[in-house]
Amino acid sequence: MAQYKWIKVPTSGKKITVKDGVLSIPDTPIIPFIEGDGIGRDIWKASNRILEASVAKAYKNKKKIEWMEVFAGAKALNLTGELAPQETFDAIREFKVAIKGPLETPIGSGFRSLNVTLRQVLDLYACVRPTQYIAGIPSPVKHPEHTNFVIFRENTEDVYAGIEWEQGTPEVKRLIEFLYDSFKVKIRPDSGIGIKPMSIFGSKRLVRKAIEYAIQNNKQRVTLVHKGNIQKYTEGAFRKWGYELAAQEFGKQTLDEKTVWEKHEGKIPAGKVMINDRIADIMFQHVLTRPMEFEVIATPNLNGDYLSDACAAQVGGVGMAPGANIGDEVGLFEATHGTAPVHADKNVANPTALLLSGVLMFEYMGWTEAAKLIRNSLGKTIQQKRVTYDLERQMEGAKKLSTSEFGDAVIENLA
Ligand code: NAD
């Protein structure tokens, strides 16, 4: 086991291991957690209590999580002098499954997002964001129950690769000159420049994860969402490589939309997955007007970022939206929302997104009994209209609870 300076490894737990892509989960897994900045401090406390209570209940104390705090963000800076100490990356890599609260990123300061850094350094290339409705949650759409899909967002490439130069710098000037001299490409001299790389490797491994998920979870549709009509050699190539991957690696299990219409009268044959694609802009309309046509969505980084927040709005907002960042060996689970600084340390924020991220983590670990207990309890608590401020203000007759009271209510309803 690696030696850590700041992290205290629990002596009683065991490590999760991975062999040939298969997880082996001990009864007392050591799970690293990052509390997070801002509301992270409030929602982690509540979520942690519920996760522990559900495990105790589901497995009659035969299983137990040994939490191990690892540091990033403001807490890490205070303790270690660094925002993201190397040992945090090492520990998550070593212990395989981790959960985190949101971390703050100052805008436009030249400081790169810690969240993006974690995903890139650990090569967590698939950002998995389920959009699922819980009955009783206020929604701006008429039939939120039709919104039930999982977005696989590519997590390491695209404009998030962090290759950009600030307007006015010698680097940007050189690049503008180079592009003109070499390719006769004219760029206004007062421009900043960002580069959008998208590779066969990065695109195919993301689409592979999405198709594998569809097959394992009996889903029949995987939709590639891209902006290939405009950005032909990045977004358009993502589409092309996605279809290629499906044919090369899942030829027997998949078929395209044209074949479904021409040979099967528009009905996907049992046991098969239809691969289709949609252009990103119209997709924002489709998820509102005919969400039931989608089950699994695979998309490049920026599209996926926008789309998952927009879809979250349909099922109650980012306070309800969980997420997972998955690589070949490591899974890091986190809410979609940020640190909401105005609500920090006030015990008012909604812990559901982080809690549901914990539920995804349990499902990933095969602890489905504990996951189910929480899903049922959460549903019941919402039906009882015992909710935090963000939902209470939209629900008639609801009782407004603090973060910790909401945590108590969910624990009370674990049955
Ligand atoms: P945000 O998600 O933090 O908050 C936007 C608004 O949504 C809040 O003001 C609040 O009204 C509401 N909200 C969000 N989460 C809520 C919750 N759990 N309960 C109740 N209401 C909630 O987005 P932002 O203000 O754009 O970003 C703030 C900071 O968070 C920035 O530094 C940003 O970089 C960071 N951020 C981090 C992550 C992450 O850690 N993965 C994700 C997004 C943003």
Tab-separated table of C-alpha atoms and ligand atoms in Angstrom:
chain	number	residue	atom	x	y	z
A	1	MET	CA	0.000	0.000	0.000
A	2	ALA	CA	1.282	3.455	-0.892
A	3	GLN	CA	2.354	5.767	1.934
A	4	TYR	CA	0.300	8.928	2.362
A	5	LYS	CA	1.191	12.080	4.233
A	6	TRP	CA	-2.213	13.623	4.848
A	7	ILE	CA	-4.586	10.753	4.155
A	8	LYS	CA	-5.278	8.357	7.016
A	9	VAL	CA	-5.947	4.898	5.626
A	10	PRO	CA	-8.462	3.051	7.851
A	11	THR	CA	-6.854	0.013	9.443
A	12	SER	CA	-10.003	-2.099	9.525
A	13	GLY	CA	-11.152	-1.976	5.879
A	14	LYS	CA	-10.001	-3.708	2.698
A	15	LYS	CA	-9.152	-2.445	-0.757
A	16	ILE	CA	-11.447	-2.838	-3.763
A	17	THR	CA	-9.516	-4.537	-6.546
A	18	VAL	CA	-10.048	-4.817	-10.306
A	19	LYS	CA	-8.952	-7.703	-12.509
A	20	ASP	CA	-9.618	-7.766	-16.259
A	21	GLY	CA	-12.134	-4.975	-15.791
A	22	VAL	CA	-14.085	-6.874	-13.089
A	23	LEU	CA	-14.434	-5.335	-9.630
A	24	SER	CA	-13.911	-7.374	-6.495
A	25	ILE	CA	-15.677	-5.758	-3.536
A	26	PRO	CA	-14.838	-6.775	0.028
A	27	ASP	CA	-17.493	-6.514	2.773
A	28	THR	CA	-15.600	-3.597	4.320
A	29	PRO	CA	-14.388	-1.614	1.289
A	30	ILE	CA	-12.233	1.445	1.896
A	31	ILE	CA	-13.852	4.240	-0.090
A	32	PRO	CA	-12.086	7.592	-0.536
A	33	PHE	CA	-14.285	10.677	-0.357
A	34	ILE	CA	-13.722	14.365	-1.074
A	35	GLU	CA	-16.108	16.474	0.966
A	36	GLY	CA	-16.081	19.332	-1.550
A	37	ASP	CA	-16.274	23.118	-1.292
A	38	GLY	CA	-19.311	25.325	-0.600
A	39	ILE	CA	-22.503	23.292	-0.125
A	40	GLY	CA	-20.339	20.170	-0.447
A	41	ARG	CA	-19.752	20.442	3.291
A	42	ASP	CA	-23.506	20.316	4.017
A	43	ILE	CA	-24.639	17.759	1.484
A	44	TRP	CA	-21.768	15.327	2.136
A	45	LYS	CA	-22.676	15.064	5.833
A	46	ALA	CA	-26.308	14.239	5.064
A	47	SER	CA	-25.532	11.885	2.164
A	48	ASN	CA	-22.871	10.034	4.116
A	49	ARG	CA	-25.302	9.295	6.954
A	50	ILE	CA	-27.943	7.968	4.571
A	51	LEU	CA	-25.455	5.808	2.644
A	52	GLU	CA	-24.220	4.263	5.906
A	53	ALA	CA	-27.725	3.688	7.250
A	54	SER	CA	-28.836	1.974	4.034
A	55	VAL	CA	-25.864	-0.410	4.075
A	56	ALA	CA	-26.452	-1.279	7.737
A	57	LYS	CA	-30.112	-1.952	7.013
A	58	ALA	CA	-29.660	-3.843	3.744
A	59	TYR	CA	-26.905	-6.157	4.973
A	60	LYS	CA	-27.707	-6.347	8.697
A	61	ASN	CA	-24.284	-4.970	9.564
A	62	LYS	CA	-22.471	-7.691	7.541
A	63	LYS	CA	-21.162	-5.012	5.206
A	64	LYS	CA	-19.758	-1.626	6.133
A	65	ILE	CA	-18.011	1.156	4.279
A	66	GLU	CA	-14.706	2.335	5.712
A	67	TRP	CA	-14.622	5.958	4.551
A	68	MET	CA	-11.221	7.510	3.891
A	69	GLU	CA	-11.063	11.272	3.495
A	70	VAL	CA	-8.884	12.509	0.641
A	71	PHE	CA	-8.318	16.182	0.040
A	72	ALA	CA	-9.001	18.596	-2.807
A	73	GLY	CA	-10.168	22.201	-3.057
A	74	ALA	CA	-10.195	24.714	-0.206
A	75	LYS	CA	-9.797	22.083	2.513
A	76	ALA	CA	-6.714	20.662	0.769
A	77	LEU	CA	-5.260	24.134	0.334
A	78	ASN	CA	-5.589	24.868	4.060
A	79	LEU	CA	-4.152	21.541	5.079
A	80	THR	CA	-1.449	20.869	2.509
A	81	GLY	CA	-0.842	24.185	0.725
A	82	GLU	CA	-2.060	22.664	-2.565
A	83	LEU	CA	-5.517	22.551	-4.144
A	84	ALA	CA	-5.014	19.058	-5.511
A	85	PRO	CA	-2.182	17.182	-3.792
A	86	GLN	CA	-0.668	14.323	-5.776
A	87	GLU	CA	-1.630	11.825	-3.086
A	88	THR	CA	-5.321	12.488	-3.719
A	89	PHE	CA	-4.935	11.200	-7.288
A	90	ASP	CA	-2.785	8.296	-6.079
A	91	ALA	CA	-5.306	7.249	-3.432
A	92	ILE	CA	-8.296	7.306	-5.795
A	93	ARG	CA	-6.264	5.296	-8.310
A	94	GLU	CA	-5.257	2.812	-5.621
A	95	PHE	CA	-8.692	2.363	-4.004
A	96	LYS	CA	-10.649	2.316	-7.335
A	97	VAL	CA	-14.060	3.634	-6.250
A	98	ALA	CA	-14.512	7.123	-4.780
A	99	ILE	CA	-17.129	9.818	-4.252
A	100	LYS	CA	-16.780	13.591	-4.195
A	101	GLY	CA	-18.681	16.757	-3.446
A	102	PRO	CA	-18.461	19.756	-5.791
A	103	LEU	CA	-15.248	21.777	-6.051
A	104	GLU	CA	-15.023	25.461	-6.859
A	105	THR	CA	-13.424	26.781	-10.049
A	106	PRO	CA	-12.818	30.543	-10.331
A	107	ILE	CA	-13.968	31.725	-13.788
A	108	GLY	CA	-11.472	33.144	-16.285
A	109	SER	CA	-8.570	33.263	-13.844
A	110	GLY	CA	-6.271	30.945	-15.750
A	111	PHE	CA	-6.824	28.344	-13.034
A	112	ARG	CA	-7.993	25.042	-14.495
A	113	SER	CA	-10.991	23.262	-13.033
A	114	LEU	CA	-10.107	20.738	-10.345
A	115	ASN	CA	-13.013	18.616	-11.479
A	116	VAL	CA	-11.739	18.500	-15.038
A	117	THR	CA	-8.203	17.824	-13.756
A	118	LEU	CA	-9.393	14.873	-11.652
A	119	ARG	CA	-11.219	13.364	-14.636
A	120	GLN	CA	-8.270	13.864	-16.951
A	121	VAL	CA	-5.453	12.770	-14.641
A	122	LEU	CA	-7.369	9.623	-13.645
A	123	ASP	CA	-8.480	9.111	-17.275
A	124	LEU	CA	-12.140	8.829	-16.272
A	125	TYR	CA	-13.262	9.076	-19.846
A	126	ALA	CA	-16.989	8.423	-19.489
A	127	CYS	CA	-19.151	10.878	-17.601
A	128	VAL	CA	-22.349	8.966	-16.974
A	129	ARG	CA	-25.400	11.038	-16.111
A	130	PRO	CA	-28.771	9.335	-15.685
A	131	THR	CA	-31.856	11.518	-16.071
A	132	GLN	CA	-34.679	9.821	-14.253
A	133	TYR	CA	-37.864	11.242	-12.799
A	134	ILE	CA	-38.949	10.694	-9.198
A	135	ALA	CA	-42.744	10.951	-8.868
A	136	GLY	CA	-43.846	14.132	-7.117
A	137	ILE	CA	-40.865	16.294	-8.081
A	138	PRO	CA	-41.903	19.642	-9.619
A	139	SER	CA	-40.984	19.824	-13.291
A	140	PRO	CA	-41.388	22.420	-16.059
A	141	VAL	CA	-42.552	19.735	-18.537
A	142	LYS	CA	-45.962	18.052	-18.776
A	143	HIS	CA	-44.724	14.476	-18.717
A	144	PRO	CA	-41.440	14.330	-16.818
A	145	GLU	CA	-42.000	10.582	-16.318
A	146	HIS	CA	-41.136	10.126	-20.002
A	147	THR	CA	-37.637	11.453	-19.355
A	148	ASN	CA	-35.651	8.364	-18.539
A	149	PHE	CA	-32.283	8.061	-20.163
A	150	VAL	CA	-28.580	7.931	-19.450
A	151	ILE	CA	-26.110	10.340	-21.019
A	152	PHE	CA	-22.549	9.123	-21.689
A	153	ARG	CA	-20.491	12.276	-22.089
A	154	GLU	CA	-16.891	11.996	-23.301
A	155	ASN	CA	-14.808	13.415	-20.498
A	156	THR	CA	-11.230	13.968	-21.661
A	157	GLU	CA	-11.192	15.585	-25.120
A	158	ASP	CA	-12.986	18.294	-27.092
A	159	VAL	CA	-12.678	21.917	-25.965
A	160	TYR	CA	-12.154	20.614	-22.422
A	161	ALA	CA	-8.662	19.407	-23.324
A	162	GLY	CA	-7.516	22.798	-22.046
A	163	ILE	CA	-5.541	23.746	-25.158
A	164	GLU	CA	-6.103	27.462	-25.443
A	165	TRP	CA	-4.160	30.669	-25.647
A	166	GLU	CA	-5.145	34.075	-24.353
A	167	GLN	CA	-5.687	36.978	-26.744
A	168	GLY	CA	-2.621	39.178	-27.112
A	169	THR	CA	-0.020	36.622	-25.981
A	170	PRO	CA	3.075	35.882	-28.103
A	171	GLU	CA	1.828	32.252	-28.425
A	172	VAL	CA	-1.479	33.264	-29.967
A	173	LYS	CA	0.302	35.668	-32.308
A	174	ARG	CA	2.612	32.878	-33.463
A	175	LEU	CA	-0.284	30.514	-33.975
A	176	ILE	CA	-2.225	33.065	-36.050
A	177	GLU	CA	0.839	33.654	-38.218
A	178	PHE	CA	1.476	29.922	-38.545
A	179	LEU	CA	-2.107	29.214	-39.617
A	180	TYR	CA	-1.930	31.953	-42.239
A	181	ASP	CA	1.528	31.048	-43.533
A	182	SER	CA	0.828	27.306	-43.671
A	183	PHE	CA	-2.855	27.089	-44.588
A	184	LYS	CA	-3.886	30.607	-45.626
A	185	VAL	CA	-6.365	30.532	-42.720
A	186	LYS	CA	-7.221	34.093	-41.679
A	187	ILE	CA	-7.948	34.719	-38.018
A	188	ARG	CA	-8.583	38.191	-36.600
A	189	PRO	CA	-5.363	39.361	-34.916
A	190	ASP	CA	-7.208	40.254	-31.698
A	191	SER	CA	-8.470	36.678	-31.176
A	192	GLY	CA	-7.928	34.187	-28.400
A	193	ILE	CA	-7.669	30.611	-29.663
A	194	GLY	CA	-8.863	27.264	-28.334
A	195	ILE	CA	-8.262	23.883	-29.940
A	196	LYS	CA	-10.788	21.070	-30.090
A	197	PRO	CA	-9.101	17.680	-30.421
A	198	MET	CA	-11.244	14.555	-30.823
A	199	SER	CA	-9.656	11.189	-31.543
A	200	ILE	CA	-10.727	7.790	-32.831
A	201	PHE	CA	-9.451	6.258	-29.581
A	202	GLY	CA	-11.297	8.713	-27.304
A	203	SER	CA	-14.545	8.588	-29.265
A	204	LYS	CA	-14.666	4.834	-29.715
A	205	ARG	CA	-13.975	3.954	-26.096
A	206	LEU	CA	-16.805	6.263	-25.000
A	207	VAL	CA	-19.267	4.798	-27.505
A	208	ARG	CA	-18.124	1.282	-26.482
A	209	LYS	CA	-19.003	2.047	-22.834
A	210	ALA	CA	-22.424	3.368	-23.878
A	211	ILE	CA	-23.243	0.296	-25.996
A	212	GLU	CA	-22.005	-2.079	-23.290
A	213	TYR	CA	-24.229	-0.276	-20.801
A	214	ALA	CA	-27.224	-0.571	-23.147
A	215	ILE	CA	-26.662	-4.306	-23.626
A	216	GLN	CA	-26.146	-4.974	-19.901
A	217	ASN	CA	-29.234	-2.985	-18.926
A	218	ASN	CA	-31.616	-4.185	-21.656
A	219	LYS	CA	-31.815	-0.816	-23.348
A	220	GLN	CA	-32.614	-0.792	-27.056
A	221	ARG	CA	-31.440	2.599	-28.252
A	222	VAL	CA	-28.064	4.297	-28.304
A	223	THR	CA	-28.141	7.762	-29.871
A	224	LEU	CA	-24.946	9.510	-30.968
A	225	VAL	CA	-25.412	13.257	-30.442
A	226	HIS	CA	-23.015	15.473	-32.384
A	227	LYS	CA	-22.655	18.759	-34.249
A	228	GLY	CA	-21.220	17.053	-37.297
A	229	ASN	CA	-23.067	19.196	-39.840
A	230	ILE	CA	-20.757	22.101	-38.907
A	231	GLN	CA	-17.671	20.579	-37.265
A	232	LYS	CA	-17.107	17.789	-39.736
A	233	TYR	CA	-13.741	16.445	-38.688
A	234	THR	CA	-14.374	16.412	-34.961
A	235	GLU	CA	-18.099	16.059	-34.223
A	236	GLY	CA	-18.847	14.526	-37.618
A	237	ALA	CA	-15.980	12.112	-37.130
A	238	PHE	CA	-17.346	11.186	-33.686
A	239	ARG	CA	-20.555	10.092	-35.419
A	240	LYS	CA	-18.674	8.136	-38.070
A	241	TRP	CA	-16.408	6.416	-35.531
A	242	GLY	CA	-19.401	5.613	-33.332
A	243	TYR	CA	-21.169	3.736	-36.138
A	244	GLU	CA	-17.880	2.081	-37.088
A	245	LEU	CA	-17.304	0.860	-33.524
A	246	ALA	CA	-20.859	-0.492	-33.282
A	247	ALA	CA	-20.401	-2.474	-36.519
A	248	GLN	CA	-16.879	-3.696	-35.662
A	249	GLU	CA	-17.422	-4.753	-32.061
A	250	PHE	CA	-21.168	-5.217	-31.659
A	251	GLY	CA	-22.187	-6.205	-35.190
A	252	LYS	CA	-24.447	-9.041	-34.025
A	253	GLN	CA	-26.157	-7.070	-31.246
A	254	THR	CA	-26.750	-3.737	-33.001
A	255	LEU	CA	-28.442	-2.355	-36.096
A	256	ASP	CA	-28.935	1.145	-37.457
A	257	GLU	CA	-32.137	3.165	-37.650
A	258	LYS	CA	-32.493	2.784	-41.432
A	259	THR	CA	-32.455	-1.001	-41.116
A	260	VAL	CA	-35.034	-0.838	-38.321
A	261	TRP	CA	-37.385	1.063	-40.641
A	262	GLU	CA	-36.640	-0.793	-43.861
A	263	LYS	CA	-36.587	-4.331	-42.485
A	264	HIS	CA	-38.517	-4.244	-39.212
A	265	GLU	CA	-41.270	-1.658	-39.820
A	266	GLY	CA	-39.768	0.732	-37.297
A	267	LYS	CA	-39.784	-1.765	-34.416
A	268	ILE	CA	-36.430	-2.684	-32.898
A	269	PRO	CA	-36.173	-6.504	-32.819
A	270	ALA	CA	-36.009	-8.064	-29.331
A	271	GLY	CA	-32.479	-8.405	-27.999
A	272	LYS	CA	-31.054	-5.818	-30.413
A	273	VAL	CA	-29.810	-2.283	-29.838
A	274	MET	CA	-30.553	0.382	-32.444
A	275	ILE	CA	-27.746	2.876	-33.044
A	276	ASN	CA	-28.932	6.196	-34.421
A	277	ASP	CA	-27.690	9.767	-34.334
A	278	ARG	CA	-29.061	13.256	-33.889
A	279	ILE	CA	-27.558	16.701	-34.398
A	280	ALA	CA	-26.998	18.430	-31.052
A	281	ASP	CA	-29.209	21.478	-31.610
A	282	ILE	CA	-32.336	19.550	-32.580
A	283	MET	CA	-31.602	17.127	-29.740
A	284	PHE	CA	-32.433	19.888	-27.254
A	285	GLN	CA	-35.894	20.027	-28.828
A	286	HIS	CA	-36.270	16.245	-28.956
A	287	VAL	CA	-35.509	15.714	-25.265
A	288	LEU	CA	-38.368	18.105	-24.505
A	289	THR	CA	-40.917	16.992	-27.094
A	290	ARG	CA	-40.280	13.238	-27.401
A	291	PRO	CA	-37.989	12.100	-24.609
A	292	MET	CA	-39.340	8.538	-24.723
A	293	GLU	CA	-37.416	8.004	-27.959
A	294	PHE	CA	-34.108	7.998	-26.094
A	295	GLU	CA	-32.520	5.529	-23.711
A	296	VAL	CA	-28.741	5.870	-23.907
A	297	ILE	CA	-27.050	8.944	-25.378
A	298	ALA	CA	-23.353	9.021	-26.314
A	299	THR	CA	-21.912	12.439	-27.016
A	300	PRO	CA	-18.730	14.542	-27.019
A	301	ASN	CA	-17.765	16.570	-23.995
A	302	LEU	CA	-19.319	20.011	-24.528
A	303	ASN	CA	-22.626	18.731	-25.953
A	304	GLY	CA	-22.867	16.361	-23.009
A	305	ASP	CA	-22.230	19.107	-20.487
A	306	TYR	CA	-25.026	21.315	-21.846
A	307	LEU	CA	-27.424	18.475	-22.524
A	308	SER	CA	-27.134	16.869	-19.097
A	309	ASP	CA	-27.934	20.118	-17.257
A	310	ALA	CA	-30.850	20.833	-19.608
A	311	CYS	CA	-32.204	17.321	-19.086
A	312	ALA	CA	-31.700	17.624	-15.324
A	313	ALA	CA	-34.072	20.611	-15.413
A	314	GLN	CA	-36.823	18.330	-16.730
A	315	VAL	CA	-36.625	16.075	-13.680
A	316	GLY	CA	-36.204	18.661	-10.923
A	317	GLY	CA	-32.968	20.549	-11.588
A	318	VAL	CA	-29.281	20.022	-10.936
A	319	GLY	CA	-29.959	19.526	-7.213
A	320	MET	CA	-31.483	16.165	-8.232
A	321	ALA	CA	-28.957	15.085	-10.885
A	322	PRO	CA	-26.317	12.465	-10.056
A	323	GLY	CA	-23.243	11.543	-12.054
A	324	ALA	CA	-20.347	9.128	-12.365
A	325	ASN	CA	-16.956	9.477	-13.985
A	326	ILE	CA	-15.791	6.075	-15.117
A	327	GLY	CA	-12.521	4.864	-16.589
A	328	ASP	CA	-11.233	1.375	-17.278
A	329	GLU	CA	-10.463	0.733	-13.596
A	330	VAL	CA	-11.555	3.710	-11.519
A	331	GLY	CA	-15.014	5.162	-10.820
A	332	LEU	CA	-15.465	8.606	-9.234
A	333	PHE	CA	-19.048	9.514	-8.354
A	334	GLU	CA	-20.238	13.124	-8.079
A	335	ALA	CA	-23.291	15.348	-8.356
A	336	THR	CA	-23.807	17.355	-11.551
A	337	HIS	CA	-24.174	20.660	-9.719
A	338	GLY	CA	-21.480	22.944	-8.341
A	339	THR	CA	-20.667	24.482	-4.970
A	340	ALA	CA	-23.592	26.993	-4.904
A	341	PRO	CA	-21.529	29.362	-2.697
A	342	VAL	CA	-24.504	31.526	-1.657
A	343	HIS	CA	-26.011	28.537	0.132
A	344	ALA	CA	-22.789	27.184	1.631
A	345	ASP	CA	-22.688	26.244	5.339
A	346	LYS	CA	-26.346	27.197	5.811
A	347	ASN	CA	-27.653	23.636	6.018
A	348	VAL	CA	-30.236	24.383	3.299
A	349	ALA	CA	-28.970	22.700	0.104
A	350	ASN	CA	-30.566	19.631	-1.399
A	351	PRO	CA	-28.315	16.591	-0.899
A	352	THR	CA	-30.225	14.408	-3.393
A	353	ALA	CA	-27.812	14.705	-6.324
A	354	LEU	CA	-24.858	13.617	-4.204
A	355	LEU	CA	-26.936	10.946	-2.501
A	356	LEU	CA	-28.059	9.553	-5.867
A	357	SER	CA	-24.414	9.607	-6.972
A	358	GLY	CA	-23.785	7.372	-3.968
A	359	VAL	CA	-26.638	5.161	-5.159
A	360	LEU	CA	-24.962	4.904	-8.578
A	361	MET	CA	-21.759	4.009	-6.748
A	362	PHE	CA	-23.543	1.203	-4.877
A	363	GLU	CA	-25.034	-0.075	-8.150
A	364	TYR	CA	-21.566	0.025	-9.742
A	365	MET	CA	-20.267	-2.011	-6.767
A	366	GLY	CA	-23.140	-4.499	-7.028
A	367	TRP	CA	-24.624	-3.325	-3.705
A	368	THR	CA	-28.016	-3.083	-5.356
A	369	GLU	CA	-30.020	-3.874	-2.196
A	370	ALA	CA	-28.720	-0.753	-0.425
A	371	ALA	CA	-29.212	1.284	-3.604
A	372	LYS	CA	-32.813	0.154	-3.875
A	373	LEU	CA	-33.543	1.002	-0.253
A	374	ILE	CA	-32.387	4.573	-0.839
A	375	ARG	CA	-34.294	4.978	-4.107
A	376	ASN	CA	-37.513	3.791	-2.430
A	377	SER	CA	-36.972	5.938	0.617
A	378	LEU	CA	-36.203	9.012	-1.442
A	379	GLY	CA	-39.388	8.459	-3.463
A	380	LYS	CA	-41.401	8.099	-0.257
A	381	THR	CA	-39.898	11.221	1.332
A	382	ILE	CA	-40.737	13.255	-1.771
A	383	GLN	CA	-44.266	11.828	-1.873
A	384	GLN	CA	-44.606	13.001	1.736
A	385	LYS	CA	-43.597	16.467	0.487
A	386	ARG	CA	-40.771	16.712	3.018
A	387	VAL	CA	-38.155	18.480	0.912
A	388	THR	CA	-35.404	21.112	0.897
A	389	TYR	CA	-36.032	24.758	-0.091
A	390	ASP	CA	-35.369	24.328	-3.817
A	391	LEU	CA	-38.257	21.875	-4.174
A	392	GLU	CA	-40.478	23.290	-1.434
A	393	ARG	CA	-40.846	26.615	-3.240
A	394	GLN	CA	-42.260	24.781	-6.258
A	395	MET	CA	-44.458	22.233	-4.468
A	396	GLU	CA	-47.849	23.078	-3.044
A	397	GLY	CA	-48.304	22.077	0.582
A	398	ALA	CA	-44.708	20.959	1.040
A	399	LYS	CA	-42.771	21.147	4.299
A	400	LYS	CA	-39.405	22.873	4.019
A	401	LEU	CA	-36.601	20.863	5.631
A	402	SER	CA	-32.983	21.713	6.213
A	403	THR	CA	-30.309	19.524	4.611
A	404	SER	CA	-29.819	17.542	7.803
A	405	GLU	CA	-33.568	17.208	8.477
A	406	PHE	CA	-34.031	15.913	4.942
A	407	GLY	CA	-31.276	13.388	5.680
A	408	ASP	CA	-33.168	12.324	8.839
A	409	ALA	CA	-36.395	11.940	6.862
A	410	VAL	CA	-34.768	9.723	4.236
A	411	ILE	CA	-33.187	7.569	6.969
A	412	GLU	CA	-36.541	7.313	8.745
A	413	ASN	CA	-38.140	6.079	5.508
A	414	LEU	CA	-35.535	3.403	4.782
A	415	ALA	CA	-37.676	0.314	5.062
B	1	NAD	P1	-23.997	25.614	-9.028
B	1	NAD	O1	-24.486	24.294	-9.502
B	1	NAD	O2	-23.038	25.594	-7.913
B	1	NAD	O3	-25.223	26.500	-8.553
B	1	NAD	C1	-26.175	27.119	-9.368
B	1	NAD	C2	-27.451	27.330	-8.586
B	1	NAD	O4	-28.152	26.084	-8.561
B	1	NAD	C3	-27.239	27.674	-7.112
B	1	NAD	O5	-27.109	29.044	-6.881
B	1	NAD	C4	-28.479	27.106	-6.477
B	1	NAD	O6	-29.544	28.019	-6.599
B	1	NAD	C5	-28.765	25.891	-7.305
B	1	NAD	N1	-28.233	24.650	-6.726
B	1	NAD	C6	-27.162	23.918	-7.148
B	1	NAD	N2	-27.014	22.840	-6.402
B	1	NAD	C7	-27.998	22.867	-5.469
B	1	NAD	C8	-28.374	22.006	-4.397
B	1	NAD	N3	-27.722	20.861	-4.131
B	1	NAD	N4	-29.435	22.340	-3.645
B	1	NAD	C9	-30.125	23.441	-3.895
B	1	NAD	N5	-29.834	24.303	-4.896
B	1	NAD	C10	-28.767	24.019	-5.681
B	1	NAD	O7	-23.379	26.358	-10.300
B	1	NAD	P2	-22.488	27.665	-10.413
B	1	NAD	O8	-23.005	28.724	-9.498
B	1	NAD	O9	-22.418	27.919	-11.852
B	1	NAD	O10	-21.043	27.221	-9.922
B	1	NAD	C11	-20.502	27.474	-8.630
B	1	NAD	C12	-19.131	26.838	-8.536
B	1	NAD	O11	-19.228	25.416	-8.644
B	1	NAD	C13	-18.140	27.288	-9.614
B	1	NAD	O12	-16.884	27.456	-9.020
B	1	NAD	C14	-18.112	26.096	-10.576
B	1	NAD	O13	-16.906	25.991	-11.277
B	1	NAD	C15	-18.285	24.958	-9.616
B	1	NAD	N6	-18.829	23.723	-10.247
B	1	NAD	C16	-18.332	22.551	-9.815
B	1	NAD	C17	-18.825	21.363	-10.323
B	1	NAD	C18	-18.260	20.071	-9.808
B	1	NAD	O14	-17.638	20.058	-8.778
B	1	NAD	N7	-18.442	18.978	-10.513
B	1	NAD	C19	-19.862	21.385	-11.274
B	1	NAD	C20	-20.382	22.616	-11.670
B	1	NAD	C21	-19.865	23.801	-11.143
